[in-house]
Coordinates of C-alpha atoms and ligand atoms in Angstrom, one line a residue:
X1 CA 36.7 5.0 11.8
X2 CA 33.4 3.1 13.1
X3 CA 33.7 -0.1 14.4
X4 CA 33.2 -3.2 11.9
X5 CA 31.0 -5.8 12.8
X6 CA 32.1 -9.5 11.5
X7 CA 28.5 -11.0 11.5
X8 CA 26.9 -8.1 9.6
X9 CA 29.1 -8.3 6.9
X10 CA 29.1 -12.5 6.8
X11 CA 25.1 -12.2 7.0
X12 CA 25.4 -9.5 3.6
X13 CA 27.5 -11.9 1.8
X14 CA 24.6 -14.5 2.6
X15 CA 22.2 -12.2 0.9
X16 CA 24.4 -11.1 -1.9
X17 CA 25.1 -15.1 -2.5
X18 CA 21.6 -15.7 -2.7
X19 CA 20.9 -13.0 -4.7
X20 CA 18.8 -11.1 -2.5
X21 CA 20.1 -8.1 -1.1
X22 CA 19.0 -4.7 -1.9
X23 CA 20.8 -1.7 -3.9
X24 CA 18.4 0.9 -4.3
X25 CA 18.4 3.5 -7.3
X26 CA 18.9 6.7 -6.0
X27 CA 16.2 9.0 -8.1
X28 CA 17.4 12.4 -9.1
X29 CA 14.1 14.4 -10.3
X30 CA 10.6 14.0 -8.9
X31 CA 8.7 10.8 -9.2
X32 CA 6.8 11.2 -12.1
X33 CA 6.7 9.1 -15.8
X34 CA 9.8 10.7 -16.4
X35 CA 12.5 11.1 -14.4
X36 CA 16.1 10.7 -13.6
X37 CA 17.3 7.4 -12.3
X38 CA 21.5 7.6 -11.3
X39 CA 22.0 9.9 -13.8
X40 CA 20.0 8.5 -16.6
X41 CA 16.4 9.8 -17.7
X42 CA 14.0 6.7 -17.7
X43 CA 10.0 6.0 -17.6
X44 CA 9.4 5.0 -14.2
X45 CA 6.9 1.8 -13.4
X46 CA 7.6 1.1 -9.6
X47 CA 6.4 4.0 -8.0
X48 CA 3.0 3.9 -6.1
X49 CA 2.2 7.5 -7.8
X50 CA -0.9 6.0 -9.2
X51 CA -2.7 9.2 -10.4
X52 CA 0.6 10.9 -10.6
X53 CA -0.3 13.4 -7.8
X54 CA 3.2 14.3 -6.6
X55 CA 3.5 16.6 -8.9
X56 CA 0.0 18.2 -9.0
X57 CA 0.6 22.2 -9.2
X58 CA -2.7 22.2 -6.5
X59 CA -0.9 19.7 -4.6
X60 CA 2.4 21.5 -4.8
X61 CA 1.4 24.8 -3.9
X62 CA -0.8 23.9 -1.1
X63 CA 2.3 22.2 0.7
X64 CA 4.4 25.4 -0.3
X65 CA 2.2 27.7 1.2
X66 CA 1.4 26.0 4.4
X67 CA 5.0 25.8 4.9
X68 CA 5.6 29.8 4.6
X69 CA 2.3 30.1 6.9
X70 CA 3.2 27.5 9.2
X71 CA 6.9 26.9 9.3
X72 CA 8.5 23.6 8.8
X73 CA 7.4 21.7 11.5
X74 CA 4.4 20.9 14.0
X75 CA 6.9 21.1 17.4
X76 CA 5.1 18.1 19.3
X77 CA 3.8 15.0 19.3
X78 CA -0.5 15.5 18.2
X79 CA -1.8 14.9 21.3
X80 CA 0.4 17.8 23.4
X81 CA 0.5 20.8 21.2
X82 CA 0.9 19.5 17.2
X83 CA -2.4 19.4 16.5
X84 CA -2.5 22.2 13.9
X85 CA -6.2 23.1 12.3
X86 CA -4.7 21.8 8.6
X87 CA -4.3 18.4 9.9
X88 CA -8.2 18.6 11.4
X89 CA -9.0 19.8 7.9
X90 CA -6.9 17.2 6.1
X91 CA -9.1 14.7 8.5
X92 CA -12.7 16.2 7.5
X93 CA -11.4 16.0 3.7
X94 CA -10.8 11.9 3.5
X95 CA -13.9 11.1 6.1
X96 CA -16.1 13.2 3.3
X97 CA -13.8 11.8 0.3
X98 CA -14.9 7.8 1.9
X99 CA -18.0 8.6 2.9
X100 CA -17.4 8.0 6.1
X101 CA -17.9 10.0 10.1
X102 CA -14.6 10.4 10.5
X103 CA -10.7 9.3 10.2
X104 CA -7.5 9.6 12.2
X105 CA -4.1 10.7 10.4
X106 CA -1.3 9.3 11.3
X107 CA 2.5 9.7 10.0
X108 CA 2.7 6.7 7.9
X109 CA 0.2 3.3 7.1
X110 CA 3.3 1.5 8.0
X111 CA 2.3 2.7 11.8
X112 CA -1.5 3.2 11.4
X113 CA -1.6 -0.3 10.8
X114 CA 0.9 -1.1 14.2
X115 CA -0.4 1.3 16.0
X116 CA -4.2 0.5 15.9
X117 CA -4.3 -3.0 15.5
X118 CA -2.8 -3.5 19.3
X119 CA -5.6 -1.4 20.6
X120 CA -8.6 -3.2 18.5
X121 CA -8.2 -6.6 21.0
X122 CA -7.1 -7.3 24.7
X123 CA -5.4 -10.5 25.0
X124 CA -5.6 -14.3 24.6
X125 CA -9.5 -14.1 25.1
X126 CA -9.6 -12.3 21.6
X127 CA -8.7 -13.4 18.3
X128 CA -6.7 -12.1 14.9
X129 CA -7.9 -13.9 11.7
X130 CA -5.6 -12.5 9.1
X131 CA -5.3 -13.7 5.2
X132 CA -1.5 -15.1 4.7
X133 CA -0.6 -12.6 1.9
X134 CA -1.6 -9.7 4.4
X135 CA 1.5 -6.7 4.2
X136 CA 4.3 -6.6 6.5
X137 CA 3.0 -3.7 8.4
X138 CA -0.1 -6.0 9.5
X139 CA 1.7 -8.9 10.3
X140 CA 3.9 -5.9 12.9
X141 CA 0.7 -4.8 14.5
X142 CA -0.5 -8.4 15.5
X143 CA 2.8 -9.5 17.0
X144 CA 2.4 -6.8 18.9
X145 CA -0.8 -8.1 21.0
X146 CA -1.1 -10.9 22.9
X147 CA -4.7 -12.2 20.9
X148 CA -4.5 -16.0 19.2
X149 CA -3.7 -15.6 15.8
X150 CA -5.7 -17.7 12.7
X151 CA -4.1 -17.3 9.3
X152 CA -6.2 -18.5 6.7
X153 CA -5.4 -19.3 3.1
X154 CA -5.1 -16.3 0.8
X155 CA -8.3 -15.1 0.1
X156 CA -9.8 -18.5 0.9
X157 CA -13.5 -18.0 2.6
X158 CA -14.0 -21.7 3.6
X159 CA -10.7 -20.8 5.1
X160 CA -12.0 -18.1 7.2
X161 CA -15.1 -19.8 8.0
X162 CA -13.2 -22.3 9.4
X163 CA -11.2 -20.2 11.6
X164 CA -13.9 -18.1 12.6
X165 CA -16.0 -21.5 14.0
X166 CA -13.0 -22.7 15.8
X167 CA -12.5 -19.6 17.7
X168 CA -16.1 -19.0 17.9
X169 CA -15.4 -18.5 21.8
X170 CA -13.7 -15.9 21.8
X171 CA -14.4 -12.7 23.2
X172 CA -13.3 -10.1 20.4
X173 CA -12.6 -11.1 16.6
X174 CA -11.0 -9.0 14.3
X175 CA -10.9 -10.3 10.4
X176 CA -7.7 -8.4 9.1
X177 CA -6.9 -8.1 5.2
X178 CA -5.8 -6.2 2.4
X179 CA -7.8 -4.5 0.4
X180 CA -5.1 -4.9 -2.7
X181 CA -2.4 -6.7 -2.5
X182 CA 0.3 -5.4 -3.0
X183 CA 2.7 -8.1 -4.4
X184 CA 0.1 -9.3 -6.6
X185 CA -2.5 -6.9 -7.4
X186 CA -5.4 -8.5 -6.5
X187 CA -8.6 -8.0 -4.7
X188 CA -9.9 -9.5 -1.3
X189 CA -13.6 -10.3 -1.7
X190 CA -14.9 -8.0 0.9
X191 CA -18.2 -8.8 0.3
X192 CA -18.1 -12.2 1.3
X193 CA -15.8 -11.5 4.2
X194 CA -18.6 -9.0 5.6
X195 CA -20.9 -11.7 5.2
X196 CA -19.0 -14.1 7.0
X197 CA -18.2 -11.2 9.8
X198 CA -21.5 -10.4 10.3
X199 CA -22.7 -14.3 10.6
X200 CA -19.7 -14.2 13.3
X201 CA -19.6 -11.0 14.8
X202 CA -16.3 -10.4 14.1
X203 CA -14.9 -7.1 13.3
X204 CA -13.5 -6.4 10.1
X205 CA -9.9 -3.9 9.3
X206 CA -9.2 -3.8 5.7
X207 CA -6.0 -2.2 4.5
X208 CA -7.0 -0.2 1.4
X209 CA -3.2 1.2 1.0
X210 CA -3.2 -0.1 -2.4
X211 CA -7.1 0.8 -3.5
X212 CA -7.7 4.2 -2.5
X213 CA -8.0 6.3 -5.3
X214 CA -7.9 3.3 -7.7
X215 CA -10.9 1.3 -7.2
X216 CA -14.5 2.3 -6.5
X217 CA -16.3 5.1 -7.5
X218 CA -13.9 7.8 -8.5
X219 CA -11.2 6.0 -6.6
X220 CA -13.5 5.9 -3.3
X221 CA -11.6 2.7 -2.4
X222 CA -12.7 -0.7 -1.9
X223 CA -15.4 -0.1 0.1
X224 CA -17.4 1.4 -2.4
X225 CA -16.1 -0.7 -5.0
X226 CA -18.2 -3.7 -3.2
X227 CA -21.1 -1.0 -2.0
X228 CA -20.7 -2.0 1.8
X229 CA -20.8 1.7 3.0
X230 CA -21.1 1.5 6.8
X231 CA -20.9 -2.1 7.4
X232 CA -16.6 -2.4 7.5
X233 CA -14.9 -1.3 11.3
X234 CA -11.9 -0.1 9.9
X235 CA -10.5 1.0 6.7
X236 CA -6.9 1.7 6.5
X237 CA -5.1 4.2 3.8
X238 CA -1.6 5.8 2.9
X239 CA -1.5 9.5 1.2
X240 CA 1.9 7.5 -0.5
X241 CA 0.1 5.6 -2.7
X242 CA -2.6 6.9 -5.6
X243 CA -2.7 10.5 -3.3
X244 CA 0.9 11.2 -4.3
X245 CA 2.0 12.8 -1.2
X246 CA 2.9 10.6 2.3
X247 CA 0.7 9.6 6.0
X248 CA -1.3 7.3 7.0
X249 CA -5.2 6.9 7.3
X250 CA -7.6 5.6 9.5
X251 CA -11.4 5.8 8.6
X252 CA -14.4 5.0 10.1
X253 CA -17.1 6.4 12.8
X254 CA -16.2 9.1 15.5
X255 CA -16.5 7.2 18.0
X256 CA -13.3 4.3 16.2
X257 CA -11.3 8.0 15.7
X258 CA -11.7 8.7 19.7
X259 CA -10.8 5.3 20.4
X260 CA -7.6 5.3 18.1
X261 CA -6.3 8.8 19.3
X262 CA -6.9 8.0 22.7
X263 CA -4.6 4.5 22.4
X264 CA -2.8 4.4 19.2
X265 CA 0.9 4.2 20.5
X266 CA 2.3 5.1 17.3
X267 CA 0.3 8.5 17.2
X268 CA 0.5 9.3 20.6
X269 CA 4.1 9.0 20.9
X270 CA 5.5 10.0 17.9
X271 CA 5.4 13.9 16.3
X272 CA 3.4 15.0 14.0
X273 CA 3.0 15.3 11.0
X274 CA 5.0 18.9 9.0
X275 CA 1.9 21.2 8.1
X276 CA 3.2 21.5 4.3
X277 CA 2.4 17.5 4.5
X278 CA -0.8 18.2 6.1
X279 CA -1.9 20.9 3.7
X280 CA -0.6 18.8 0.6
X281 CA -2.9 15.5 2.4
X282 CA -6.1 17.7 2.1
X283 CA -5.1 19.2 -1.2
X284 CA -4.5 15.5 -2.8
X285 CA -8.1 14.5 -1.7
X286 CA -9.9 17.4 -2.9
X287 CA -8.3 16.7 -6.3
X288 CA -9.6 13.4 -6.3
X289 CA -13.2 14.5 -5.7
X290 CA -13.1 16.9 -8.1
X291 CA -10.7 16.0 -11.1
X292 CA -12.2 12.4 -12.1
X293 CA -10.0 12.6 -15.1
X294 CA -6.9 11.3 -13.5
X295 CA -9.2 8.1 -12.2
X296 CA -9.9 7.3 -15.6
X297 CA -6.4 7.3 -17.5
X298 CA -5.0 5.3 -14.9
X299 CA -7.7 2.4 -15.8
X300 CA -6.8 3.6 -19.5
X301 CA -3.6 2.8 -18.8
X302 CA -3.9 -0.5 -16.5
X303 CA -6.4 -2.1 -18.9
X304 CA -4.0 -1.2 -22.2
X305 CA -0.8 -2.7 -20.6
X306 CA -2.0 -6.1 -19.2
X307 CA -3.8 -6.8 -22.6
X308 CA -0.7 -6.5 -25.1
X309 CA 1.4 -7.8 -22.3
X310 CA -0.7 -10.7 -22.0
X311 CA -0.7 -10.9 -25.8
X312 CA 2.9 -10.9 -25.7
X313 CA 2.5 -14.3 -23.5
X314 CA 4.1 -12.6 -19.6
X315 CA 2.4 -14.4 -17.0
X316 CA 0.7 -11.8 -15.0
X317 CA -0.5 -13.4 -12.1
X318 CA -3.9 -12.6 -10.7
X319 CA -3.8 -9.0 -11.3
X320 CA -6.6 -7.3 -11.2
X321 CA -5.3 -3.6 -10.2
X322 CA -2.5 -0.9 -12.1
X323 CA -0.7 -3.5 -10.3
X324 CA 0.9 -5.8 -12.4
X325 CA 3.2 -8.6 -12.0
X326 CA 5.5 -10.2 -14.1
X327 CA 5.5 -13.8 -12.6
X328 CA 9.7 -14.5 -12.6
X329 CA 9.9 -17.9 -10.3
X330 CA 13.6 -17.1 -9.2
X331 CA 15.2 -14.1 -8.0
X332 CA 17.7 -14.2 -10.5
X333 CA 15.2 -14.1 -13.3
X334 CA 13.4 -11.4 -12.1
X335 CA 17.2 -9.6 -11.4
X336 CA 18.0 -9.8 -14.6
X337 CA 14.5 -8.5 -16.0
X338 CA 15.0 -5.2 -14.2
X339 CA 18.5 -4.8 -15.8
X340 CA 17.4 -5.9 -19.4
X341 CA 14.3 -3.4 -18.4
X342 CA 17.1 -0.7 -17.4
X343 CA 19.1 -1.0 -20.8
X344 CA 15.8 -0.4 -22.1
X345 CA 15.3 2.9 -20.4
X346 CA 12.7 1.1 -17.9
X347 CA 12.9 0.9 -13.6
X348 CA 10.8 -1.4 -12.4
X349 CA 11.5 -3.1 -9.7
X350 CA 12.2 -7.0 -8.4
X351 CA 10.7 -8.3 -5.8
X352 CA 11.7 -11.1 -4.2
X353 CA 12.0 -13.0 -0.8
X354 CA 11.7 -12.1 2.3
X355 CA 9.1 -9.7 0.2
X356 CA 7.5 -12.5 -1.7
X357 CA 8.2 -16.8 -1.4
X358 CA 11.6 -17.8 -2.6
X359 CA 10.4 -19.4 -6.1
X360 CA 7.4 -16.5 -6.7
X361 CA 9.7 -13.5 -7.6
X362 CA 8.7 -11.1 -9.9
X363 CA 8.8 -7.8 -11.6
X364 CA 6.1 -5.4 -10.4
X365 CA 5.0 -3.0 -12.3
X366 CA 2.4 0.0 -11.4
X367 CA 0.6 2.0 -14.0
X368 CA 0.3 5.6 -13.8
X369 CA -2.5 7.8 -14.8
X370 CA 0.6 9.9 -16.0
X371 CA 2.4 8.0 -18.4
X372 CA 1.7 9.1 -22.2
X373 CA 0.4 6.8 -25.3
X374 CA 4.2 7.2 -26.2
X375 CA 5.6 6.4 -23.0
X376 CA 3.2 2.8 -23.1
X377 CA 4.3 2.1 -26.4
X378 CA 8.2 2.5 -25.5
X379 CA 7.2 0.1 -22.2
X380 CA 5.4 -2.5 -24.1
X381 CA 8.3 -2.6 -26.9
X382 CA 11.5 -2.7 -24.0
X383 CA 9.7 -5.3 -22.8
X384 CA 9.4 -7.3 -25.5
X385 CA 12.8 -7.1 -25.8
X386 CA 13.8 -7.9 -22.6
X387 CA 11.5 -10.2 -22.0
X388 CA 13.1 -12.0 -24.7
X389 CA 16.5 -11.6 -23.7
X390 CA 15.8 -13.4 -20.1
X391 CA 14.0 -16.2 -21.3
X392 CA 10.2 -15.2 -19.9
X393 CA 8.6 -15.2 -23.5
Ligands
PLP1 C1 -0.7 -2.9 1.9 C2 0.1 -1.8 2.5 N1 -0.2 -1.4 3.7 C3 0.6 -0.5 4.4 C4 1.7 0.1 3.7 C5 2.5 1.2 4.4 O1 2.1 2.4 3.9 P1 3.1 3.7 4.1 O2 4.0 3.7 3.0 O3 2.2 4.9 4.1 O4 3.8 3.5 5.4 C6 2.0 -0.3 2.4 C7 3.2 0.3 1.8 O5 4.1 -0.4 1.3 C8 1.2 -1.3 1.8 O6 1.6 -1.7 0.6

């Protein structure tokens, strides 16, 4: 028997008290419109499978194949001996894909965002201005430097101007946000934050987990969705998102990809990544430059659910994105939505604190590019119905 430890299970109660613990759904099929959820069969609208790539045959078989060629695994760490060519290929696929000189793949964004963040400033000379809704992975990579620390209002230029006069002294500054944001689906206004970066010198990292392959130009990101090509440091991606597969990205010039691979703790130390991943990466992207369709149902499909659910009088937030919200206020309420959504034949999924402020839970949903006329219409009547049941309209 393993030993029991008293203060883990009096801190669970705490969390089960307050509502807030976590009991994950254990998902018995792929992760696709339809699948099987503990046993039952139910439209899925919490997965970040945007353009409903896990499941592209081109996708599939590329990962397949690179398996049989290349075994299971890399054996090392990238910088010893797991560099295979696929992942170099993967990497000359997304720098053409954003238009951009180069990018660096790492194994997840969780640790491209940790890992290059600590090597973008040196110490208290330098300074982190960072937006307060900025994701979990970004707040990790700045507590792990030593740089002052700004955190401006969300999305809130005057904010940032603010911070970046009163730390106009320092040596480096680094204006770190998401792209999308991923507890509310909306936009950072990139344009103005170049602006303001340019006025300051200060560098800019944007974390386009959430926007690549939704917004710009055939899902270029958000970049190209505000046309400032070459004039952003650092632009941050997952292949977990909208590419359907799983890794991390980093793009920008050559000269940001030596730097990165060269420092990045969390790529040099850690192995890399299987070459059916690798090949699936590459595959993913090249469907996304050349199968535009998948782009456009997924904005079908986005713009079609927030208006009738709007109609149906759900407070949505500030959505802008296939990310949509369903403002709850209390972690019960939003609870209680996801099991009134489940009877429905519905999983989407609750967030709420330490994800999201105590009285701003919600439901999140994310549209797919994969999910039928039918499927919609049995989402917007369950939840109508459950929406009803709980209180929310
Ligand atoms: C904004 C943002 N950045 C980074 C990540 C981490 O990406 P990954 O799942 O590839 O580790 C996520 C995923 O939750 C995210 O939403």
């Amino acid at each position: 028997m393993a030993r029991e430890h008293q203060w883990m299970a009096e801190r669970y109660k705490e969390l089960v008290a307050g509502g807030l613990n976590w009991e994950p759904p254990t998902l018995e099929s792929a992760s696709e419109p339809e699948c099987t959820v503990d046993g039952e069969r139910m439209i899925m609208l919490s997965a970040n499978n945007y353009l409903n790539l896990t499941t592209h045959p081109k996708v599939k078989d590329a990962m397949v194949k690179a398996t049989k060629k290349y075994g299971a695994g890399s054996g090392s760490v990238r910088a010893i001996s797991g560099t295979m060519d696929i992942h170099l290929a993967a990497e000359k696929a997304v720098a053409k894909f954003k238009g951009v000189e180069a990018s660096l793949i790492y194994s997840a964004g969780y640790t491209a965002n940790v890992g290059l963040i600590p090597t973008l400033v040196q110490g208290k000379q330098d300074v982190i201005i960072s937006d307060e809704l900025n994701h979990g992975s970004i707040i990790d990579g700045v507590r792990l430097t030593k740089a002052q620390r700004a955190v401006y209002p969300h999305n809130d230029m005057s904010g940032l101007e603010i911070a970046l006069k009163s730390h106009s002294d320092a040596e480096r500054k680094l204006i770190i946000t998401d792209g999308v944001f991923s507890m509310d689906g909306d936009i950072c206004p990139l344009d103005e934050i170049t602006e303001l970066a340019e006025q300051h010198n200060a560098m800019i990292f944007v974390d386009d987990c959430h926007g690549e392959g939704v917004l710009g130009q055939g899902g270029a990101g958000i970049v190209d969705h505000f046309g400032l090509q070459g004039r952003v440091d650092f632009e941050i991606g997952s292949f977990s998102k909208a590419l359907g597969v799983q890794g991390g990205i980093v793009a920008g010039s050559e000269q940001m990809r030596t730097h990165a691979l060269n420092h990045s703790r969390s790529w040099l130390l850690s192995g890399s990544q299987p070459p059916g991943v690798a090949a699936a990466q590459k595959a993913a992207v090249e469907v996304l430059m050349t199968e535009p369709e998948h782009h456009a149902r997924l904005w079908d499909n986005t713009n079609r659910f927030r208006a009738e659910m709007e109609s149906l009088g759900f407070d949505l937030g500030h959505s802008t994105t296939p990310i949509i919200p369903v403002m709850c206020g209390e972690s019960r309420t939003a609870k209680e939505l996801v099991s009134a959504l489940r009877s429905e034949g519905i999983v989407a999924g609750a967030i709420v604190f330490p994800m999201v402020a105590r009285d701003a839970a919600r439901v999140r949903n994310q549209l797919s590019a994969g999910l039928s006329i039918a499927q919609l219409d049995a989402i917007l009547s369950g939840y109508e119905l459950a929406g009803r049941k709980v209180g929310l309209i």
